[in-house]
mmCIF file of C-alpha atoms in Angstrom:
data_model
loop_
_atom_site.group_PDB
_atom_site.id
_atom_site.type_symbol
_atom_site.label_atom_id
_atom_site.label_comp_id
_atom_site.label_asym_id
_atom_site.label_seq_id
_atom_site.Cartn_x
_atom_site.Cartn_y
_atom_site.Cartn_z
ATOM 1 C CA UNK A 17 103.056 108.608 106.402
ATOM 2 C CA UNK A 18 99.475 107.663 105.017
ATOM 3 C CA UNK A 19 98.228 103.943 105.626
ATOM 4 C CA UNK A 20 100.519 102.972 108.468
ATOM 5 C CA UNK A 21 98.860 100.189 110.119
ATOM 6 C CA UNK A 22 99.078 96.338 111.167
ATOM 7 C CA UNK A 23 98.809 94.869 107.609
ATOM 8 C CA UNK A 24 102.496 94.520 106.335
ATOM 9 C CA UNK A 25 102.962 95.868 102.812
ATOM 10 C CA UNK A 26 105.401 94.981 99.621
ATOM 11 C CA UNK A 27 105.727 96.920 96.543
ATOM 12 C CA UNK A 28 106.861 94.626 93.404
ATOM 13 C CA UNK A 29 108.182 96.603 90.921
ATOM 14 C CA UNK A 30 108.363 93.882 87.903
ATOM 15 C CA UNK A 31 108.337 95.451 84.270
ATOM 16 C CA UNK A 32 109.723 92.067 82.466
ATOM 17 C CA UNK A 33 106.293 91.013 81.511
ATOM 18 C CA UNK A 34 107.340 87.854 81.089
ATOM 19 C CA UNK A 35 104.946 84.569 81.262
ATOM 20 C CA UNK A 36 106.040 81.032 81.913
ATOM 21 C CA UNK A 37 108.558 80.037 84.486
ATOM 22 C CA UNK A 38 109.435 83.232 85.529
ATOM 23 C CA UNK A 39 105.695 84.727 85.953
ATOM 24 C CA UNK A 40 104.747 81.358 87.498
ATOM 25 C CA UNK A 41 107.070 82.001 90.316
ATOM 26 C CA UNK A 42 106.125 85.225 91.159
ATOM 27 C CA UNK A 43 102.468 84.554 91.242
ATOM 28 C CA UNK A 44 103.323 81.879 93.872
ATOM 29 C CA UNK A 45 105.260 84.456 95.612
ATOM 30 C CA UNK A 46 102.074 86.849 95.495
ATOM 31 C CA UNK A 47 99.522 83.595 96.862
ATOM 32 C CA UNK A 48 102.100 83.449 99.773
ATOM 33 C CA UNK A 49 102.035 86.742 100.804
ATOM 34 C CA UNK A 50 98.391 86.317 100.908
ATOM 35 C CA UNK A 51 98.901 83.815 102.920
ATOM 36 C CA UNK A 52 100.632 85.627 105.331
ATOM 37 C CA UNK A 53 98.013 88.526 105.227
ATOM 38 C CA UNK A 54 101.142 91.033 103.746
ATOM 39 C CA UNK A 55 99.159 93.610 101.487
ATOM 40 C CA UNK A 56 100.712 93.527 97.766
ATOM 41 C CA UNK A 57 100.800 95.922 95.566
ATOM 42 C CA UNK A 58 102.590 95.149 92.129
ATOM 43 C CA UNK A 59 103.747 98.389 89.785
ATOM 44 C CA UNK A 60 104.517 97.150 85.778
ATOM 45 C CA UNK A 61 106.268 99.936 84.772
ATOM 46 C CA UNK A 62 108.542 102.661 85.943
ATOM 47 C CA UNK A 63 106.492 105.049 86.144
ATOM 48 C CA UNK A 64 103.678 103.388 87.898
ATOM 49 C CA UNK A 65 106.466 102.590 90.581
ATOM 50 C CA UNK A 66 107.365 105.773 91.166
ATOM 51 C CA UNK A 67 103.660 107.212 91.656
ATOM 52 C CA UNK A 68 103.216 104.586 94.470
ATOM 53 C CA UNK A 69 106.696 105.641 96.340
ATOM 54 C CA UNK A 70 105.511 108.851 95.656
ATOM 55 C CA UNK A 71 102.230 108.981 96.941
ATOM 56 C CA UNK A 72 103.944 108.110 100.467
ATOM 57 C CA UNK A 73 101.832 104.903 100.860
ATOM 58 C CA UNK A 74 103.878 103.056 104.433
ATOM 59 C CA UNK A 75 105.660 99.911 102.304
ATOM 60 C CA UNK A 76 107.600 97.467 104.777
ATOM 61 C CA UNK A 77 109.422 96.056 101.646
ATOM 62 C CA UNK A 78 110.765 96.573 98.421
ATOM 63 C CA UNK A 79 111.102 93.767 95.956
ATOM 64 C CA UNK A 80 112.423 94.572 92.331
ATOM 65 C CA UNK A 81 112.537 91.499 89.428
ATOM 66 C CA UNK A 82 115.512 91.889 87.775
ATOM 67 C CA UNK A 83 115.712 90.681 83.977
ATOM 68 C CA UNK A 84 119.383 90.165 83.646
ATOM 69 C CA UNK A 85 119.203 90.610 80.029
ATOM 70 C CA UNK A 86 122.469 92.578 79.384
ATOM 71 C CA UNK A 87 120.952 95.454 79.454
ATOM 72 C CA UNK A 88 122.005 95.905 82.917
ATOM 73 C CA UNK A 89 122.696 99.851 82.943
ATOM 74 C CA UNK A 90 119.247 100.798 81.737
ATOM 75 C CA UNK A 91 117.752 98.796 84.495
ATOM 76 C CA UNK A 92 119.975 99.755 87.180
ATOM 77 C CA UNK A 93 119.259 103.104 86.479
ATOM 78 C CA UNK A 94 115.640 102.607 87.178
ATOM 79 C CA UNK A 95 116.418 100.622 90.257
ATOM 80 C CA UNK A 96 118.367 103.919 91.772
ATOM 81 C CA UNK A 97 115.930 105.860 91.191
ATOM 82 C CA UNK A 98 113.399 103.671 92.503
ATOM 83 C CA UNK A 99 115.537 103.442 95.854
ATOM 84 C CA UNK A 100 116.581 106.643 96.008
ATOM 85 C CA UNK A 101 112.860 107.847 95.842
ATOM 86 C CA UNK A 102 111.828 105.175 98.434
ATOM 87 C CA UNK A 103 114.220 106.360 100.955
ATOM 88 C CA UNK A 104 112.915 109.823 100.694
ATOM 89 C CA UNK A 105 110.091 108.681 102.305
ATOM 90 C CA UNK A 106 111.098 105.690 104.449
ATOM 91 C CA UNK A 107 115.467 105.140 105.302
ATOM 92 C CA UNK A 108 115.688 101.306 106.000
ATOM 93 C CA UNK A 109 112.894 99.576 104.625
ATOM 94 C CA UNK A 110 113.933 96.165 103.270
ATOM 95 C CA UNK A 111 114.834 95.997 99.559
ATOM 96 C CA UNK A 112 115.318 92.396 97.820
ATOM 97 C CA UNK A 113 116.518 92.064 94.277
ATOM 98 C CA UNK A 114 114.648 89.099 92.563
ATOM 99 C CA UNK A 115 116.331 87.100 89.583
ATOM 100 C CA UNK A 116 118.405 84.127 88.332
ATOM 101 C CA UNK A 117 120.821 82.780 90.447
ATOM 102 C CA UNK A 118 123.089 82.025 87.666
ATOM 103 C CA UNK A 119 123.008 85.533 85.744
ATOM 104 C CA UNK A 120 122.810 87.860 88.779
ATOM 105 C CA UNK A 121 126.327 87.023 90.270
ATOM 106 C CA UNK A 122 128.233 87.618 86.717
ATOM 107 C CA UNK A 123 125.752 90.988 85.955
ATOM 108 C CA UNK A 124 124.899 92.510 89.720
ATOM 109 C CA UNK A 125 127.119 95.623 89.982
ATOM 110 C CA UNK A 126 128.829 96.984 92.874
ATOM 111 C CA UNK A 127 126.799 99.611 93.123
ATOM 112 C CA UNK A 128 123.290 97.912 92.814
ATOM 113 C CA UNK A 129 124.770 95.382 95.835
ATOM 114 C CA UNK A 130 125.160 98.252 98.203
ATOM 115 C CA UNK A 131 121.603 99.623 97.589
ATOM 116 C CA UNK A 132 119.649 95.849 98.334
ATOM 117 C CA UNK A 133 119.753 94.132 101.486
ATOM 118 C CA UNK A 134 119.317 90.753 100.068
ATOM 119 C CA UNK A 135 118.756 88.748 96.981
ATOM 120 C CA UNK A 136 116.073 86.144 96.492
ATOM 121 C CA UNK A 137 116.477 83.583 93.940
ATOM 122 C CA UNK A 138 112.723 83.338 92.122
ATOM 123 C CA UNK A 139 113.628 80.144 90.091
ATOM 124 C CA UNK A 140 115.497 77.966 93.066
ATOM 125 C CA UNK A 141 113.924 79.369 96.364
ATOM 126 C CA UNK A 142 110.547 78.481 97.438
ATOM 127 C CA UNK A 143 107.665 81.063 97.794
ATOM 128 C CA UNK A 144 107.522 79.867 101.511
ATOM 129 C CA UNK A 145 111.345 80.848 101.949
ATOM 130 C CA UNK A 146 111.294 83.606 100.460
ATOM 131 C CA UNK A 147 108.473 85.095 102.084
ATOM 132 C CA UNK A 148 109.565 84.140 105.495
ATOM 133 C CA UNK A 149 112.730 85.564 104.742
ATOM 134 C CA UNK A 150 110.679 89.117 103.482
ATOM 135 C CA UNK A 151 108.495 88.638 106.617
ATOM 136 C CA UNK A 152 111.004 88.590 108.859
ATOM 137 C CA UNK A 153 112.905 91.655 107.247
ATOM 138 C CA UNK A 154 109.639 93.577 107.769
ATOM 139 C CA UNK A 155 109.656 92.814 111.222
ATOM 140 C CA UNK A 156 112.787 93.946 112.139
ATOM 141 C CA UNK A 157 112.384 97.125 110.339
ATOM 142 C CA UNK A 158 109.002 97.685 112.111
ATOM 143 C CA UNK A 159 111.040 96.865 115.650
ATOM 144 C CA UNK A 160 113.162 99.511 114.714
ATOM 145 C CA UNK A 161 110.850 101.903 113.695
ATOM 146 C CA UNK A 162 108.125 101.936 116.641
ATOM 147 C CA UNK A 163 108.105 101.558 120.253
ATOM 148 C CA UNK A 164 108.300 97.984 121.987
ATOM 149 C CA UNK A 165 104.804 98.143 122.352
ATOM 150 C CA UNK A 166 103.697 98.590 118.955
ATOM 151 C CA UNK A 167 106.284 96.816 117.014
ATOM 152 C CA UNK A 168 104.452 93.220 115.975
#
């Protein structure tokens, strides 16, 4: 596993290319992270996501934006894949879904529940919440994955 060190890392996979509210929040969410020294790396598209899993770069979390659009088959597909491909490489690293509070719970399939650990609401949480939520997911996956004197 290249690049396993003390930094913590998140991949955001966020094709919506949206800008207002929505991008607002998640560049709050990135100036947090900073903040917490946690390494980001964000992948626009698809494909650029699944380069990064597959280049077996250590990630300590997995965020993906959801768009909620309707189009919720397309874009689960994608998410599968992009799960499936990072637990090829790493079983049990964190994996939030990021959307709207209100469309998620009518659109969210059974499926796509079983595959994330937890959902973060980017419009009503805070960066600082959600981050010290993420933060604390990585450590516990770290704790799992390396001995009591490493894991920190």
């Amino acid at each position: 596993m290249k690049n396993y060190g003390k930094q913590k890392r998140v991949l955001i996979f966020n094709d919506t290319l949206k800008v207002g509210v929505i991008e607002n929040a998640l560049e709050r969410l990135v100036d947090e992270f900073h903040n917490e020294g946690v390494s980001v790396t964000i992948a626009t598209s698809f494909d650029d996501c699944y380069s990064i899993l597959n280049a077996n770069i250590a990630m300590d979390c997995f965020m993906l934006t959801s768009q909620m659009t309707g189009q919720q088959a397309d874009e689960n597909d994608k998410f599968y894949q992009l799960i499936d491909k990072l637990n090829q490489r790493q079983q049990g690293v964190p994996v939030f879904l990021l959307a709207e509070r209100k469309k998620i719970t009518l659109a969210v399939s059974r499926e796509l529940m079983s595959r994330v650990d937890e959902f973060a609401w980017l419009l009503e949480d805070t960066a600082d919440f959600i981050v010290g939520r993420v933060v604390a997911a990585m450590r516990r996956y770290r704790d799992q994955l390396l001995p009591p004197l490493m894991a920190g």
